[in-house]
Amino acid sequence: MGFRLLPRDRILLPACLIVLVGLFVAVAPGRPLALLDATVLDWLGNHFHGLVGGALTQVYRATGVGFTAVLVAMALIYLVLRRWWTDLRLLVMATGGILILVDLVFKPLFSRQRPPGSLLPLDGHSFPSGHAAGAVAFYFAMVVILGSHHPRLRPVLTTAASLLVGLVWLSTLYVRAHWPTDLVAGAAVGLAWLTVCLGFWRDPPSSDPQSGTFRSQRSP
């Protein structure tokens, strides 16, 4: 099993780490970004009511751990049936690894409290958001996998995944499960981990006997 990062990945990975650490430092109590976090949550609570608020609450409930586990299981079964073993390895690594990173490493390390006044019973730490990290790792891993087999569908898949992740984020903020900066930090963790996983998933460069150059078959 090889490992290959693209040139952009060598910039993206340290950038994600800088975002994660920088945000945590910037949201210390009393700092402007912490005040902005509270302002955004208060604005959402004051402007989203009735059916919209109820719908967002249901979205958050529906996209919780149980629902996501079912989706992941269905995706794994699909990949097994198609015998896409390299893609199966990518999905297992992306979804399993992100849980370990967020829940066992980063949340205990940073220990940020959740926003007060949550609309649902919640426990655990807030930073970074596991909802955000898991959504990025899972949905965009599936975009890469399906897009590699069906290139024409890649724009549609990317758009659909982006809209779904955005809706999950909005519902998370509405129920006050996380601060906005938790979501940005979670996205940074999810993106960084997916980048590492893709490094193992990509085919190594293969030699072109006619031109003497190297090329890769799989490098999204």
Short mmCIF file of C-alpha atoms in Angstrom, two decimals:
data_model
loop_
_atom_site.label_atom_id
_atom_site.label_comp_id
_atom_site.label_asym_id
_atom_site.label_seq_id
_atom_site.Cartn_x
_atom_site.Cartn_y
_atom_site.Cartn_z
CA MET A 1 0.00 0.00 0.00
CA GLY A 2 1.62 3.20 -1.19
CA PHE A 3 1.13 6.76 -0.09
CA ARG A 4 1.12 9.76 -2.41
CA LEU A 5 0.19 13.35 -1.68
CA LEU A 6 -0.46 15.87 -4.42
CA PRO A 7 1.42 19.19 -4.31
CA ARG A 8 -1.74 20.95 -3.12
CA ASP A 9 -2.04 18.49 -0.23
CA ARG A 10 1.31 19.57 1.16
CA ILE A 11 -0.17 23.04 1.59
CA LEU A 12 -3.64 21.90 2.63
CA LEU A 13 -2.60 19.69 5.55
CA PRO A 14 -0.58 22.30 7.51
CA ALA A 15 -3.24 24.91 6.65
CA CYS A 16 -5.92 22.73 8.28
CA LEU A 17 -3.76 22.32 11.38
CA ILE A 18 -3.23 26.07 11.58
CA VAL A 19 -6.99 26.65 11.29
CA LEU A 20 -7.72 24.13 14.05
CA VAL A 21 -5.20 25.52 16.56
CA GLY A 22 -5.76 29.13 15.55
CA LEU A 23 -9.51 28.91 16.06
CA PHE A 24 -9.14 27.38 19.48
CA VAL A 25 -6.82 30.16 20.57
CA ALA A 26 -9.12 32.80 19.04
CA VAL A 27 -12.27 31.61 20.84
CA ALA A 28 -10.95 32.09 24.36
CA PRO A 29 -13.62 33.75 26.55
CA GLY A 30 -13.97 37.46 25.87
CA ARG A 31 -12.17 37.45 22.54
CA PRO A 32 -13.96 38.86 19.46
CA LEU A 33 -14.40 35.49 17.77
CA ALA A 34 -16.03 34.03 20.88
CA LEU A 35 -18.45 36.96 20.92
CA LEU A 36 -19.19 36.40 17.23
CA ASP A 37 -19.96 32.74 17.97
CA ALA A 38 -22.60 33.78 20.51
CA THR A 39 -24.02 36.46 18.21
CA VAL A 40 -24.55 33.99 15.36
CA LEU A 41 -26.35 31.48 17.58
CA ASP A 42 -28.56 34.19 19.08
CA TRP A 43 -29.44 35.49 15.60
CA LEU A 44 -30.47 32.05 14.41
CA GLY A 45 -32.56 31.48 17.50
CA ASN A 46 -34.33 34.82 17.06
CA HIS A 47 -35.06 34.49 13.33
CA PHE A 48 -35.84 30.79 12.79
CA HIS A 49 -39.18 29.79 14.26
CA GLY A 50 -42.12 27.47 13.72
CA LEU A 51 -41.90 25.01 10.84
CA VAL A 52 -38.37 26.04 9.85
CA GLY A 53 -37.03 25.60 13.35
CA GLY A 54 -38.87 22.31 13.77
CA ALA A 55 -37.53 21.05 10.44
CA LEU A 56 -33.96 21.96 11.38
CA THR A 57 -34.34 20.15 14.70
CA GLN A 58 -35.50 17.03 12.88
CA VAL A 59 -32.60 17.30 10.43
CA TYR A 60 -30.16 17.33 13.33
CA ARG A 61 -31.83 14.33 14.92
CA ALA A 62 -31.98 12.44 11.61
CA THR A 63 -28.32 13.00 10.81
CA GLY A 64 -27.07 11.85 14.19
CA VAL A 65 -24.77 8.93 14.93
CA GLY A 66 -27.41 6.25 14.35
CA PHE A 67 -28.50 7.50 10.93
CA THR A 68 -24.93 8.09 9.79
CA ALA A 69 -23.96 4.58 10.91
CA VAL A 70 -26.75 3.15 8.73
CA LEU A 71 -25.60 5.22 5.75
CA VAL A 72 -21.99 4.12 6.21
CA ALA A 73 -23.06 0.47 6.51
CA MET A 74 -25.12 0.72 3.32
CA ALA A 75 -22.20 2.33 1.49
CA LEU A 76 -19.82 -0.40 2.69
CA ILE A 77 -22.21 -3.14 1.53
CA TYR A 78 -22.50 -1.44 -1.86
CA LEU A 79 -18.71 -1.30 -2.26
CA VAL A 80 -18.38 -4.96 -1.28
CA LEU A 81 -21.04 -5.99 -3.80
CA ARG A 82 -19.25 -4.02 -6.51
CA ARG A 83 -15.90 -5.50 -5.40
CA TRP A 84 -14.33 -2.06 -5.21
CA TRP A 85 -11.81 -3.11 -2.59
CA THR A 86 -9.54 -0.09 -2.74
CA ASP A 87 -12.56 2.19 -2.38
CA LEU A 88 -13.79 0.07 0.53
CA ARG A 89 -10.48 0.58 2.28
CA LEU A 90 -10.74 4.35 1.71
CA LEU A 91 -14.23 4.54 3.23
CA VAL A 92 -13.36 2.40 6.25
CA MET A 93 -10.25 4.47 6.93
CA ALA A 94 -12.04 7.80 6.43
CA THR A 95 -15.08 7.07 8.60
CA GLY A 96 -13.40 5.01 11.30
CA GLY A 97 -10.38 7.24 11.63
CA ILE A 98 -12.34 10.47 11.93
CA LEU A 99 -14.25 9.10 14.94
CA ILE A 100 -11.01 8.26 16.71
CA LEU A 101 -9.41 11.61 15.90
CA VAL A 102 -12.34 13.75 17.03
CA ASP A 103 -13.74 11.82 19.99
CA LEU A 104 -10.57 10.34 21.47
CA VAL A 105 -7.93 12.91 20.56
CA PHE A 106 -9.09 16.44 19.81
CA LYS A 107 -12.21 16.84 21.97
CA PRO A 108 -10.48 15.68 25.18
CA LEU A 109 -7.45 17.78 24.25
CA PHE A 110 -9.33 21.06 23.76
CA SER A 111 -12.24 20.43 26.23
CA ARG A 112 -14.43 23.34 25.07
CA GLN A 113 -17.90 23.51 26.57
CA ARG A 114 -21.00 23.35 24.38
CA PRO A 115 -23.18 26.45 23.95
CA PRO A 116 -25.69 27.07 26.75
CA GLY A 117 -29.39 26.64 26.09
CA SER A 118 -29.22 23.63 23.76
CA LEU A 119 -32.62 22.54 22.41
CA LEU A 120 -31.70 18.88 22.81
CA PRO A 121 -29.96 16.90 25.56
CA LEU A 122 -26.27 16.69 24.68
CA ASP A 123 -23.09 15.67 26.41
CA GLY A 124 -19.39 15.67 25.67
CA HIS A 125 -17.13 18.46 24.54
CA SER A 126 -17.81 20.89 21.70
CA PHE A 127 -14.55 21.57 19.84
CA PRO A 128 -14.10 20.44 17.11
CA SER A 129 -17.50 19.33 15.87
CA GLY A 130 -17.73 15.61 15.19
CA HIS A 131 -20.86 16.28 13.14
CA ALA A 132 -18.90 18.56 10.80
CA ALA A 133 -15.78 16.39 10.63
CA GLY A 134 -17.73 13.19 10.03
CA ALA A 135 -19.93 14.74 7.36
CA VAL A 136 -16.93 16.04 5.41
CA ALA A 137 -15.04 12.74 5.69
CA PHE A 138 -17.98 10.49 4.75
CA TYR A 139 -19.91 12.43 2.13
CA PHE A 140 -16.90 13.71 0.24
CA ALA A 141 -15.18 10.31 0.38
CA MET A 142 -18.28 8.98 -1.38
CA VAL A 143 -18.09 11.84 -3.89
CA VAL A 144 -14.50 10.84 -4.69
CA ILE A 145 -15.34 7.13 -4.92
CA LEU A 146 -18.46 7.45 -7.07
CA GLY A 147 -16.93 10.26 -9.12
CA SER A 148 -13.92 8.10 -9.97
CA HIS A 149 -16.21 5.47 -11.49
CA HIS A 150 -18.74 7.90 -12.96
CA PRO A 151 -16.83 11.10 -13.86
CA ARG A 152 -19.84 12.77 -15.45
CA LEU A 153 -21.70 12.64 -12.15
CA ARG A 154 -18.91 14.31 -10.17
CA PRO A 155 -20.31 17.90 -10.36
CA VAL A 156 -23.78 16.71 -9.32
CA LEU A 157 -22.38 14.59 -6.49
CA THR A 158 -20.20 17.45 -5.25
CA THR A 159 -23.11 19.89 -5.27
CA ALA A 160 -25.44 17.46 -3.50
CA ALA A 161 -22.86 16.66 -0.83
CA SER A 162 -22.12 20.36 -0.26
CA LEU A 163 -25.81 21.19 0.16
CA LEU A 164 -26.36 18.28 2.52
CA VAL A 165 -23.35 19.17 4.65
CA GLY A 166 -24.49 22.81 4.74
CA LEU A 167 -27.95 21.75 5.91
CA VAL A 168 -26.43 19.57 8.64
CA TRP A 169 -24.30 22.49 9.78
CA LEU A 170 -27.27 24.85 9.90
CA SER A 171 -29.31 22.38 11.94
CA THR A 172 -26.38 21.91 14.33
CA LEU A 173 -26.19 25.64 14.95
CA TYR A 174 -29.95 26.04 15.34
CA VAL A 175 -30.22 23.44 18.12
CA ARG A 176 -27.15 25.03 19.75
CA ALA A 177 -25.19 21.79 19.70
CA HIS A 178 -22.02 23.60 18.61
CA TRP A 179 -20.53 27.04 18.22
CA PRO A 180 -19.93 28.14 14.59
CA THR A 181 -16.16 27.92 15.07
CA ASP A 182 -16.59 24.29 16.19
CA LEU A 183 -17.98 23.51 12.75
CA VAL A 184 -15.14 25.25 10.91
CA ALA A 185 -12.60 23.41 13.05
CA GLY A 186 -14.43 20.12 12.48
CA ALA A 187 -14.42 20.71 8.73
CA ALA A 188 -10.66 21.35 8.87
CA VAL A 189 -10.10 18.07 10.71
CA GLY A 190 -12.38 16.18 8.33
CA LEU A 191 -10.71 17.65 5.26
CA ALA A 192 -7.20 16.97 6.59
CA TRP A 193 -8.01 13.37 7.45
CA LEU A 194 -9.72 12.76 4.11
CA THR A 195 -6.62 14.16 2.39
CA VAL A 196 -4.43 11.67 4.26
CA CYS A 197 -6.81 8.83 3.35
CA LEU A 198 -6.73 9.82 -0.31
CA GLY A 199 -2.94 9.66 -0.16
CA PHE A 200 -3.25 5.92 0.53
CA TRP A 201 -6.09 5.49 -1.99
CA ARG A 202 -4.43 7.00 -5.05
CA ASP A 203 -2.65 4.75 -7.51
CA PRO A 204 1.12 5.28 -7.57
CA PRO A 205 2.45 6.92 -10.73
CA SER A 206 2.89 4.40 -13.54
CA SER A 207 5.50 4.65 -16.25
CA ASP A 208 4.42 5.46 -19.80
CA PRO A 209 6.73 3.34 -21.98
CA GLN A 210 6.22 5.56 -25.04
CA SER A 211 6.90 8.93 -23.51
CA GLY A 212 9.06 7.88 -20.60
CA THR A 213 6.90 9.97 -18.26
CA PHE A 214 4.96 8.99 -15.18
CA ARG A 215 1.21 9.24 -14.77
CA SER A 216 -1.37 8.34 -12.14
CA GLN A 217 -4.67 6.62 -12.82
CA ARG A 218 -6.45 7.87 -9.73
CA SER A 219 -5.70 11.37 -8.44
CA PRO A 220 -8.76 13.48 -7.54
#
